[in-house]
PDB file of N, CA and C in Angstrom:
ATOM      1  N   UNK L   1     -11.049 -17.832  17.550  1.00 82.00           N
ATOM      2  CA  UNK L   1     -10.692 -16.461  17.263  1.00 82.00           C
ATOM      3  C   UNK L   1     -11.949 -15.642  17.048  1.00 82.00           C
ATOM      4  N   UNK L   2     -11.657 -14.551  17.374  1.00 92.00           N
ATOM      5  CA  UNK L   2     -12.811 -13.350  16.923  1.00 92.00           C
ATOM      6  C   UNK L   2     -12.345 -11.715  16.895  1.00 92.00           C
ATOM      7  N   UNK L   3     -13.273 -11.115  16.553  1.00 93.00           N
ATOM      8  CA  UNK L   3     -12.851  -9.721  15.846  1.00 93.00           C
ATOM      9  C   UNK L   3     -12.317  -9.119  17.481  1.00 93.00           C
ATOM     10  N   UNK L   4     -11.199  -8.524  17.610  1.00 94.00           N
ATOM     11  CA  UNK L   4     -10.962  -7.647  19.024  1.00 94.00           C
ATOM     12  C   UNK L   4     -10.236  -8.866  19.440  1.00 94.00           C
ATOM     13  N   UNK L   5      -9.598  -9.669  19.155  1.00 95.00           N
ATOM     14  CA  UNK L   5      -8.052 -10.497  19.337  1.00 95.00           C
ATOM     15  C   UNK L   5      -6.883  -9.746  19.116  1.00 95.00           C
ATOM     16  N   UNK L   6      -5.869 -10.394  19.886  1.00 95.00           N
ATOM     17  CA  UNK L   6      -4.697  -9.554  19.480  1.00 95.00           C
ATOM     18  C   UNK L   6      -4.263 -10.639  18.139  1.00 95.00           C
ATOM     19  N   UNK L   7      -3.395  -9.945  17.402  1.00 93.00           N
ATOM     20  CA  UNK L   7      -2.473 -10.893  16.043  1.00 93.00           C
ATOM     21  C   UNK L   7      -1.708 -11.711  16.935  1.00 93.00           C
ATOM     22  N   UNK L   8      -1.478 -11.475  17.988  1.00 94.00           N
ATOM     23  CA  UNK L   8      -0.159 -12.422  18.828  1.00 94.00           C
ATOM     24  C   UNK L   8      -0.963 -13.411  18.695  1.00 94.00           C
ATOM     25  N   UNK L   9      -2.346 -13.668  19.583  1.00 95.00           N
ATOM     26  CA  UNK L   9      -3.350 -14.493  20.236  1.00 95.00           C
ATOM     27  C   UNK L   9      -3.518 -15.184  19.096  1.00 95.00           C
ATOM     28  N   UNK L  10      -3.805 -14.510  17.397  1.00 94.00           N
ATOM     29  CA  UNK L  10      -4.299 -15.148  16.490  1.00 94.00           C
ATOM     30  C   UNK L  10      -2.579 -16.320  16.620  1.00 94.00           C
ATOM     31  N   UNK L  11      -1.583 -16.001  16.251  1.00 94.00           N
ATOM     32  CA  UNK L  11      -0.981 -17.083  15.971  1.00 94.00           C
ATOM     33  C   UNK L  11      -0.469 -17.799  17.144  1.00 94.00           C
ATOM     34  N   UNK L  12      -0.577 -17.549  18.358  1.00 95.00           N
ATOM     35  CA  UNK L  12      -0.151 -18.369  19.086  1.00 95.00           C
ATOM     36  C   UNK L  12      -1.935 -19.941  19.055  1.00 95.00           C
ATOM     37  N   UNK L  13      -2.516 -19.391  18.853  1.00 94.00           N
ATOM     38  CA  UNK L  13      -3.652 -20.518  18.535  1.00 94.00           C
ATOM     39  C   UNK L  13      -3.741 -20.855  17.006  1.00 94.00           C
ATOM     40  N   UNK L  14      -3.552 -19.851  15.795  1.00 92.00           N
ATOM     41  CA  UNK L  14      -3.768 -20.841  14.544  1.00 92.00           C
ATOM     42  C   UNK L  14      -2.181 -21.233  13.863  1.00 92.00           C
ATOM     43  N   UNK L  15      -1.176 -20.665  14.699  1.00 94.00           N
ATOM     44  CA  UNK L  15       0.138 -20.965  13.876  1.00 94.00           C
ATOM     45  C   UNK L  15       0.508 -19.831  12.641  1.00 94.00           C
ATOM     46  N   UNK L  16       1.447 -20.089  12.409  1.00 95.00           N
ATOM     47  CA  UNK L  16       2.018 -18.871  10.932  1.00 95.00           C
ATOM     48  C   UNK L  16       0.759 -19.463   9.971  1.00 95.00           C
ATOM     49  N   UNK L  17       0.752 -18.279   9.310  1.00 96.00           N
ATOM     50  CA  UNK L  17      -0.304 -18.145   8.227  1.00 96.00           C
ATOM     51  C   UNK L  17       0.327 -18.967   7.255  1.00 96.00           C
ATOM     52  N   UNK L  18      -0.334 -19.399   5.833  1.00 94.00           N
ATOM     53  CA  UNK L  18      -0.199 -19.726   4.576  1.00 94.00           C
ATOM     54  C   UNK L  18       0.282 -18.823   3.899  1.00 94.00           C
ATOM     55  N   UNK L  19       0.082 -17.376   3.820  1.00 96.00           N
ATOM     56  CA  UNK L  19      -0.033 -16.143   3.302  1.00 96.00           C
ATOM     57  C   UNK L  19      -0.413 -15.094   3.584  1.00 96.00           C
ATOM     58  N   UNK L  20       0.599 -13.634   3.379  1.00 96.00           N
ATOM     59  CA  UNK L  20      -0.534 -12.631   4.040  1.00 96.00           C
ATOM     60  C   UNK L  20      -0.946 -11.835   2.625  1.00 96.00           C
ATOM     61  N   UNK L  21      -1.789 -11.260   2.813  1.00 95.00           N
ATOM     62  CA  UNK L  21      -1.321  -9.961   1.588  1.00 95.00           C
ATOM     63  C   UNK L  21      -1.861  -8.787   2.193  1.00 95.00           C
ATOM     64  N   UNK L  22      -1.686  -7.830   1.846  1.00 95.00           N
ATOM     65  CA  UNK L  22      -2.494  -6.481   2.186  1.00 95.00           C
ATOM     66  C   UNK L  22      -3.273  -6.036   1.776  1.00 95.00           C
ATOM     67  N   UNK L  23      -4.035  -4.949   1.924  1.00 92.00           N
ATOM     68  CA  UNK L  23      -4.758  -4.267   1.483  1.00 92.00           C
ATOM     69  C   UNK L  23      -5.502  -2.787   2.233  1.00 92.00           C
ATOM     70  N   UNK L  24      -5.847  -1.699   1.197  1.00 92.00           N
ATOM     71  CA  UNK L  24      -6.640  -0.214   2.066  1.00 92.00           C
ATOM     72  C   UNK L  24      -8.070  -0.388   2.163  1.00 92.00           C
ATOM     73  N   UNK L  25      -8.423   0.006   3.478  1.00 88.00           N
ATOM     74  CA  UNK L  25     -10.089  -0.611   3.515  1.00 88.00           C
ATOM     75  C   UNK L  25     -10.043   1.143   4.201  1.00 88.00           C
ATOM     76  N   UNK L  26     -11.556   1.912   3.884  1.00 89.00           N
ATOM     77  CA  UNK L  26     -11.759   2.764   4.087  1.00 89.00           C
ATOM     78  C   UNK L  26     -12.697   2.708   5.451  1.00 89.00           C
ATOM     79  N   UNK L  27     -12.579   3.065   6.362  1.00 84.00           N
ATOM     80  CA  UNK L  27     -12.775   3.418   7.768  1.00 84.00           C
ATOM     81  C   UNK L  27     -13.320   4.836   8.199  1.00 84.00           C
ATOM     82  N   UNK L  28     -14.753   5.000   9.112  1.00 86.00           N
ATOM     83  CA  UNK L  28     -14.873   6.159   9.708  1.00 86.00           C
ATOM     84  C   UNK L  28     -14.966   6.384  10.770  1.00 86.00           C
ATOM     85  N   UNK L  29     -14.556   7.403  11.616  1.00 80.00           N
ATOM     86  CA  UNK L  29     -13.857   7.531  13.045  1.00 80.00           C
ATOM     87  C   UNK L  29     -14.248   8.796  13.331  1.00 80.00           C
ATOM     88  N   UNK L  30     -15.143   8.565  14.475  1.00 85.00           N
ATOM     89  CA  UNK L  30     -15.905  10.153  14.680  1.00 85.00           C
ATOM     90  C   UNK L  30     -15.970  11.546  13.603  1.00 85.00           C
ATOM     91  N   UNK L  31     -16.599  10.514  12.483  1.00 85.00           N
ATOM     92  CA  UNK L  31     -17.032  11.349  11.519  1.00 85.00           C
ATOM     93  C   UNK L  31     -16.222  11.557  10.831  1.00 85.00           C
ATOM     94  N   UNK L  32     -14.489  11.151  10.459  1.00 89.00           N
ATOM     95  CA  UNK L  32     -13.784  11.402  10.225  1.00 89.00           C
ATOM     96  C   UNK L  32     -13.654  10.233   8.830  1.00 89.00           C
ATOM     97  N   UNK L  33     -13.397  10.357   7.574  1.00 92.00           N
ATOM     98  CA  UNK L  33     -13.251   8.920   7.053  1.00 92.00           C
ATOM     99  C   UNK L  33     -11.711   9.192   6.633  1.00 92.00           C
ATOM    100  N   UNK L  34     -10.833   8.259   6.932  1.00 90.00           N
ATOM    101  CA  UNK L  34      -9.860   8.162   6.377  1.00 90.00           C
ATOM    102  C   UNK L  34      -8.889   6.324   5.617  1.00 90.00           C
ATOM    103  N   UNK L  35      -8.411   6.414   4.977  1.00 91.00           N
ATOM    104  CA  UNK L  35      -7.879   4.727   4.508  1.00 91.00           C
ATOM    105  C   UNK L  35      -6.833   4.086   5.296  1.00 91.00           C
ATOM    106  N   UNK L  36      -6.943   2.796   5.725  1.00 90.00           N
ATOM    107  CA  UNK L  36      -5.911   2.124   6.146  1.00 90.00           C
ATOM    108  C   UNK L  36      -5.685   1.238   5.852  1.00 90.00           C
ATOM    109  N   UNK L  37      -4.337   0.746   6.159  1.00 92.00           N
ATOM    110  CA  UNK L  37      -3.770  -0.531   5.573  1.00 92.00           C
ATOM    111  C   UNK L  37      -4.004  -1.973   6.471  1.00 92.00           C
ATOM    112  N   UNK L  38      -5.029  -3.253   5.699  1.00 94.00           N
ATOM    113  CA  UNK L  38      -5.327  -3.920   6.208  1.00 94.00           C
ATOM    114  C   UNK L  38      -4.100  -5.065   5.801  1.00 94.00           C
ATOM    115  N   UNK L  39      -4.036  -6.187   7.117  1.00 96.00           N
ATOM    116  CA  UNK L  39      -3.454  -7.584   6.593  1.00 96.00           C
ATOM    117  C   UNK L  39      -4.039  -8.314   6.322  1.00 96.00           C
ATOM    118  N   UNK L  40      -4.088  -9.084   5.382  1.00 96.00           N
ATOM    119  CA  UNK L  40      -5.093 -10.355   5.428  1.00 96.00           C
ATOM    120  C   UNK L  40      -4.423 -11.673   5.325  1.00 96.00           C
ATOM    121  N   UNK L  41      -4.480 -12.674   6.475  1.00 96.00           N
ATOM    122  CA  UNK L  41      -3.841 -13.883   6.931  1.00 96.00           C
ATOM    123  C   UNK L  41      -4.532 -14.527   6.401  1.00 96.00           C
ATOM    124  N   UNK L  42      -4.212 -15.704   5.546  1.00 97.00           N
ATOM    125  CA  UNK L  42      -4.817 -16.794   5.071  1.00 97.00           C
ATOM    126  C   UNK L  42      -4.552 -18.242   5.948  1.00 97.00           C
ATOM    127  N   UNK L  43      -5.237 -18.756   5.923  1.00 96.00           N
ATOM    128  CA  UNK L  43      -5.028 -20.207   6.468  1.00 96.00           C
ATOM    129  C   UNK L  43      -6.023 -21.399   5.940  1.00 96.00           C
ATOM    130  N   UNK L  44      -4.858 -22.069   5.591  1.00 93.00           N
ATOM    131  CA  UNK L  44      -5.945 -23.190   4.776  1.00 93.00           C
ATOM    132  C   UNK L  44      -6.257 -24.490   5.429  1.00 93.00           C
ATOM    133  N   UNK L  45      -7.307 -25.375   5.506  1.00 89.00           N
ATOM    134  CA  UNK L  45      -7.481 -25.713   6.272  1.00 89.00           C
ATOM    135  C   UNK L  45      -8.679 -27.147   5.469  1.00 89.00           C
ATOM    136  N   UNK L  46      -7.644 -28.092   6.235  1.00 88.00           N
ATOM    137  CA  UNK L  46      -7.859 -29.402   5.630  1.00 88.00           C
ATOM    138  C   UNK L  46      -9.370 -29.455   5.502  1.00 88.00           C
ATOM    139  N   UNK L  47      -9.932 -29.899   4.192  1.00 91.00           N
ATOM    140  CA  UNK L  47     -10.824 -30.478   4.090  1.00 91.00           C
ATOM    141  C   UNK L  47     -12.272 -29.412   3.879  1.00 91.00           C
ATOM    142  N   UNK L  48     -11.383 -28.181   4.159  1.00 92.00           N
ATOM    143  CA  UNK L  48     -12.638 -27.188   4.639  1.00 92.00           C
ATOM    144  C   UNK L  48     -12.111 -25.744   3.402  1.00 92.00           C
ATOM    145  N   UNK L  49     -12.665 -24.964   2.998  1.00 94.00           N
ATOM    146  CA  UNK L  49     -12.787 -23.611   3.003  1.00 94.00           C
ATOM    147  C   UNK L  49     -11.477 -22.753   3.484  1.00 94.00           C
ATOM    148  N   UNK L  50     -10.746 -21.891   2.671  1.00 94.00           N
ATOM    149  CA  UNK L  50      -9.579 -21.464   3.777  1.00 94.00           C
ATOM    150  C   UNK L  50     -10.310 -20.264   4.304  1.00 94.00           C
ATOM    151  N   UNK L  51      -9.780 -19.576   5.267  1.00 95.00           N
ATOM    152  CA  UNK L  51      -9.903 -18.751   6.752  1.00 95.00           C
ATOM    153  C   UNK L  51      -9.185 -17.950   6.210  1.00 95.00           C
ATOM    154  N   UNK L  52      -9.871 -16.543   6.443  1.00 96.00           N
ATOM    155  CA  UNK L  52      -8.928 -15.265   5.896  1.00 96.00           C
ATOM    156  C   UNK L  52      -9.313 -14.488   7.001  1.00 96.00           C
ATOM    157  N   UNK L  53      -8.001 -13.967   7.865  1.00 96.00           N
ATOM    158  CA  UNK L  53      -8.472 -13.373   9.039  1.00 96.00           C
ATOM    159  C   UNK L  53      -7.665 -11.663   8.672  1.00 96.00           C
ATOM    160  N   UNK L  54      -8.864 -10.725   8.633  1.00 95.00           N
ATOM    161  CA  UNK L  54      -7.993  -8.925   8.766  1.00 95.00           C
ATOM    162  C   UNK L  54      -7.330  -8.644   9.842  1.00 95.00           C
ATOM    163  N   UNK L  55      -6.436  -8.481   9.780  1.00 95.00           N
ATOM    164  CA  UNK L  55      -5.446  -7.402  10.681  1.00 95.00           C
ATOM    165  C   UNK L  55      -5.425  -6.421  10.861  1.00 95.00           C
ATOM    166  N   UNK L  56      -5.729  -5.232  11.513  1.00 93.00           N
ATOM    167  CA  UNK L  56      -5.786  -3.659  11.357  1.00 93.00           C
ATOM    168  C   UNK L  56      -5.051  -3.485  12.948  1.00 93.00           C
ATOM    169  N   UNK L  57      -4.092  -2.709  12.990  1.00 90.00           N
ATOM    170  CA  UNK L  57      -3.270  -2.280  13.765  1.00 90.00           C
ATOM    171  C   UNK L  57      -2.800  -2.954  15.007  1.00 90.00           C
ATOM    172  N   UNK L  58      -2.814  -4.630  14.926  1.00 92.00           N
ATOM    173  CA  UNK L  58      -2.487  -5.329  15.336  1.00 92.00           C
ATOM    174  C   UNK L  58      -3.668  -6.247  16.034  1.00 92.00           C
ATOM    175  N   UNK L  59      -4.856  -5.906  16.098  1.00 94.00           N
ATOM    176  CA  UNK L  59      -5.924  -6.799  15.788  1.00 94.00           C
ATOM    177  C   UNK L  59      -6.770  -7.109  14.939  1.00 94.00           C
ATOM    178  N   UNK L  60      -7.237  -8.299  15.265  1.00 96.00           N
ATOM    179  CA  UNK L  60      -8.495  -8.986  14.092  1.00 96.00           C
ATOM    180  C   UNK L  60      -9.419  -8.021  14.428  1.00 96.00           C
ATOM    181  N   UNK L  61      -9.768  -7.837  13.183  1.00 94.00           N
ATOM    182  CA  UNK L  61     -10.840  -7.308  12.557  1.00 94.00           C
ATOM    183  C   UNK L  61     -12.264  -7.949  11.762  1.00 94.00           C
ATOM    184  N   UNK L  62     -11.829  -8.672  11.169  1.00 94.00           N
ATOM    185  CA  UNK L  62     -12.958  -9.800  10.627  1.00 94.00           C
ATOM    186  C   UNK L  62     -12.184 -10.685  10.396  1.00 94.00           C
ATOM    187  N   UNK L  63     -12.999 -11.492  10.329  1.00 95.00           N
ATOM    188  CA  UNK L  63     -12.571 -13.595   9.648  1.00 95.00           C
ATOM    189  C   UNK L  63     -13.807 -13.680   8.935  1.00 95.00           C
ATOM    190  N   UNK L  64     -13.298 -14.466   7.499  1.00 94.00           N
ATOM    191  CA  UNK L  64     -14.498 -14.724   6.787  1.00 94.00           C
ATOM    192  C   UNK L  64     -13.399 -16.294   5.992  1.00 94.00           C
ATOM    193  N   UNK L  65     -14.636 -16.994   5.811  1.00 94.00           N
ATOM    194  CA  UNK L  65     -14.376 -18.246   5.096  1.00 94.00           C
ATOM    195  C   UNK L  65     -14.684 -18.055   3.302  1.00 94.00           C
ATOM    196  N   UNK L  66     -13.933 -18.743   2.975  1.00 88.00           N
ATOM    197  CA  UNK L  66     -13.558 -18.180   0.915  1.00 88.00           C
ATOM    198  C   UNK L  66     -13.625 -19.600   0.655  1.00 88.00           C
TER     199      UNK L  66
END
């Protein structure tokens, strides 16, 4: 996976999440700043660190390991 995936793509390769939760991450857009509502997919993952992948309007946005 990587940032500019679709959410379909994310689960047809990592499966249903563990968890989602949400959250507003502030964004600027030709100079414009306004807030949006992010998803954040968790996936936990044997042996390792879980995988928290953002969602923003139906693609990944970042993945970071927690």
């Amino acid at each position: 996976m990587k940032p500019g995936d679709s959410g379909n793509a994310l689960l047809k390769k990592c499966g249903k999440p563990l968890r989602k939760f949400s959250g507003k991450e502030t964004v600027r857009d030709n100079g414009q700043q306004s807030s949006v509502t992010v998803s954040n997919w968790v996936y936990e993952r044997s042996g390792k660190k879980d995988m928290i992948v953002s969602v923003r309007s139906g693609t990944v946005v970042r993945i970071r390991v927690e």
